[in-house]
Amino acid sequence: TLFVRNLSQQVSEAVLRETFGKCDVVERVLFRSFPGRASEYFAQVDFRTSAGVTEGFKLSGTPILGVTCQLSVMDPGSKAMMKQVWETREQQLLPPEEEAPHPSEPQGVQADYMRRFKEAEEDKRLRTVHIAGLPEDATEEGLRLLCKQLGEVLDLRMDQNG
């Protein structure tokens, strides 16, 4: 699945099928609005195979009906929702301003360290991808090559089932 943002108002399912059909068989095209923003929308393009996602992702930055599209493998709607949930959770965990220890006090230093640690862990979690159902002959090199098109691969681990 690829998610297409920054779409022209005139874009249609047929236009997206024609654009991405060169990459692989397009099984489904859905138009969805961003949470809380009914006037802004994006498209979800489902391909028959992962090769379609890989090839389709290469079209990021190309114009569709004169508007430069942005492609992602992450659902932009869920990304906004996750950010909102995270910010709400953080606000609930923070003590009120008058109760918060000063950053130079021992409790303040510890709280600041814990906050940074939690942010780093959450950032890592949000950048981690789990891929299941790989063929037994899949190699680490092949997986790195596939994932490299989506961004820098910092770490890779392949677990065997059974």
Short mmCIF file of C-alpha atoms in Angstrom, two decimals, residues 6-161:
data_model
loop_
_atom_site.label_atom_id
_atom_site.label_comp_id
_atom_site.label_asym_id
_atom_site.label_seq_id
_atom_site.Cartn_x
_atom_site.Cartn_y
_atom_site.Cartn_z
CA ASN A 6 -0.81 16.63 -2.08
CA LEU A 7 -3.35 15.73 -4.74
CA SER A 8 -5.02 17.93 -7.34
CA GLN A 9 -8.72 18.63 -6.79
CA GLN A 10 -9.35 17.07 -10.24
CA VAL A 11 -7.63 13.75 -9.51
CA SER A 12 -9.75 10.63 -9.94
CA GLU A 13 -9.41 6.93 -9.34
CA ALA A 14 -8.85 6.41 -13.07
CA VAL A 15 -5.96 8.91 -13.11
CA LEU A 16 -4.28 7.20 -10.15
CA ARG A 17 -4.82 3.74 -11.64
CA GLU A 18 -3.24 4.94 -14.90
CA THR A 19 -0.30 6.59 -13.09
CA PHE A 20 0.51 3.70 -10.76
CA GLY A 21 -0.67 0.88 -13.03
CA LYS A 22 2.73 0.97 -14.74
CA CYS A 23 4.31 -0.16 -11.45
CA ASP A 24 2.10 -3.19 -10.76
CA VAL A 25 -1.54 -4.25 -10.78
CA VAL A 26 -3.52 -1.73 -8.73
CA GLU A 27 -6.09 -3.68 -6.75
CA ARG A 28 -7.81 -0.75 -5.03
CA VAL A 29 -7.77 3.06 -4.81
CA LEU A 30 -9.42 4.76 -1.83
CA PHE A 31 -9.77 8.47 -1.16
CA ARG A 32 -9.68 9.37 2.54
CA SER A 33 -9.77 12.67 4.41
CA PHE A 34 -7.27 13.63 7.08
CA PRO A 35 -8.66 13.31 10.63
CA GLY A 36 -10.38 16.57 11.56
CA ARG A 37 -9.81 18.12 8.12
CA ALA A 38 -12.66 17.07 5.85
CA SER A 39 -11.55 19.36 3.00
CA GLU A 40 -8.06 17.81 2.76
CA TYR A 41 -7.69 14.28 1.48
CA PHE A 42 -5.18 11.69 0.38
CA ALA A 43 -5.36 8.47 -1.62
CA GLN A 44 -4.56 4.92 -0.61
CA VAL A 45 -3.29 2.80 -3.50
CA ASP A 46 -3.18 -0.96 -2.89
CA PHE A 47 -0.94 -3.01 -5.17
CA ARG A 48 -1.05 -6.74 -5.81
CA THR A 49 2.62 -7.21 -4.80
CA SER A 50 5.30 -5.38 -2.83
CA ALA A 51 7.09 -4.69 -6.12
CA GLY A 52 4.31 -2.23 -6.92
CA VAL A 53 4.99 -0.35 -3.69
CA THR A 54 8.71 -0.25 -4.43
CA GLU A 55 8.24 0.95 -8.01
CA GLY A 56 5.39 3.30 -7.11
CA PHE A 57 7.43 4.93 -4.36
CA LYS A 58 9.94 6.01 -7.01
CA LEU A 59 7.22 8.32 -8.41
CA SER A 60 7.30 10.49 -5.27
CA GLY A 61 7.78 14.11 -6.30
CA THR A 62 6.37 13.67 -9.80
CA PRO A 63 3.39 15.76 -10.88
CA ILE A 64 -0.06 14.21 -11.18
CA LEU A 65 -2.40 16.58 -13.04
CA GLY A 66 0.16 19.34 -12.53
CA VAL A 67 0.49 18.93 -8.75
CA THR A 68 3.65 17.39 -7.28
CA CYS A 69 2.59 14.36 -5.26
CA GLN A 70 4.13 13.09 -2.05
CA LEU A 71 4.21 9.34 -1.41
CA SER A 72 4.56 7.43 1.82
CA VAL A 73 4.19 3.87 3.03
CA MET A 74 2.79 5.19 6.32
CA ASP A 75 -0.86 6.17 6.57
CA PRO A 76 -0.79 9.99 6.95
CA GLY A 77 -4.10 9.83 8.79
CA SER A 78 -2.78 7.47 11.45
CA LYS A 79 0.42 9.51 11.75
CA ALA A 80 -1.56 12.62 12.68
CA MET A 81 -3.72 10.58 15.05
CA MET A 82 -0.67 9.01 16.72
CA LYS A 83 0.92 12.43 17.18
CA GLN A 84 -2.26 13.74 18.80
CA VAL A 85 -2.48 10.70 21.11
CA TRP A 86 1.21 11.04 22.03
CA GLU A 87 0.88 14.76 22.81
CA THR A 88 -2.23 14.17 24.92
CA ARG A 89 -0.48 11.38 26.81
CA GLU A 90 2.58 13.56 27.41
CA GLN A 91 0.43 16.39 28.78
CA GLN A 92 -1.22 13.97 31.22
CA LEU A 93 2.17 12.71 32.43
CA LEU A 94 3.67 16.16 33.01
CA PRO A 95 3.13 17.69 36.44
CA PRO A 96 1.52 21.14 36.56
CA GLU A 97 4.03 24.00 36.11
CA GLU A 98 3.96 24.98 39.79
CA GLU A 99 4.76 21.38 40.84
CA ALA A 100 7.47 20.72 38.25
CA PRO A 101 10.98 20.66 39.76
CA HIS A 102 13.48 23.18 38.45
CA PRO A 103 15.78 21.63 35.79
CA SER A 104 18.86 22.28 37.97
CA GLU A 105 17.43 20.38 40.98
CA PRO A 106 18.21 16.64 41.18
CA GLN A 107 14.57 15.70 40.53
CA GLY A 108 14.49 18.10 37.57
CA VAL A 109 17.65 16.62 36.06
CA GLN A 110 16.27 13.10 36.47
CA ALA A 111 12.88 14.10 35.03
CA ASP A 112 14.59 15.76 32.05
CA TYR A 113 16.73 12.65 31.47
CA MET A 114 13.68 10.37 31.64
CA ARG A 115 11.73 12.63 29.26
CA ARG A 116 14.59 12.57 26.71
CA PHE A 117 15.00 8.81 27.10
CA LYS A 118 11.27 8.22 26.53
CA GLU A 119 11.29 10.52 23.49
CA ALA A 120 14.26 8.66 21.98
CA GLU A 121 12.63 5.27 22.60
CA GLU A 122 9.32 6.43 21.12
CA ASP A 123 11.14 7.89 18.10
CA LYS A 124 12.90 4.56 17.57
CA ARG A 125 9.61 2.65 17.94
CA LEU A 126 7.92 4.86 15.34
CA ARG A 127 10.79 4.27 12.90
CA THR A 128 10.84 0.48 13.37
CA VAL A 129 9.30 -1.73 10.70
CA HIS A 130 8.35 -5.38 11.23
CA ILE A 131 7.95 -7.43 8.06
CA ALA A 132 6.34 -10.86 8.27
CA GLY A 133 5.78 -13.57 5.71
CA LEU A 134 9.15 -13.35 4.00
CA PRO A 135 10.19 -16.33 1.90
CA GLU A 136 12.77 -18.65 3.49
CA ASP A 137 15.37 -17.66 0.90
CA ALA A 138 15.12 -13.94 1.77
CA THR A 139 18.52 -12.42 2.47
CA GLU A 140 19.61 -9.55 4.66
CA GLU A 141 21.14 -7.87 1.60
CA GLY A 142 17.88 -8.12 -0.35
CA LEU A 143 15.90 -6.76 2.58
CA ARG A 144 18.32 -3.84 3.01
CA LEU A 145 17.98 -3.05 -0.69
CA LEU A 146 14.17 -3.05 -0.45
CA CYS A 147 14.06 -0.93 2.71
CA LYS A 148 16.76 1.49 1.52
CA GLN A 149 14.24 3.02 -0.88
CA LEU A 150 12.11 4.03 2.11
CA GLY A 151 14.95 5.64 4.06
CA GLU A 152 18.22 4.90 5.81
CA VAL A 153 18.42 1.44 7.38
CA LEU A 154 20.10 1.80 10.78
CA ASP A 155 19.70 -1.77 11.99
CA LEU A 156 18.34 -4.99 10.53
CA ARG A 157 17.50 -8.27 12.26
CA MET A 158 16.01 -11.33 10.61
CA ASP A 159 14.31 -13.84 12.91
CA GLN A 160 13.44 -17.35 11.76
CA ASN A 161 10.03 -18.78 12.67
#
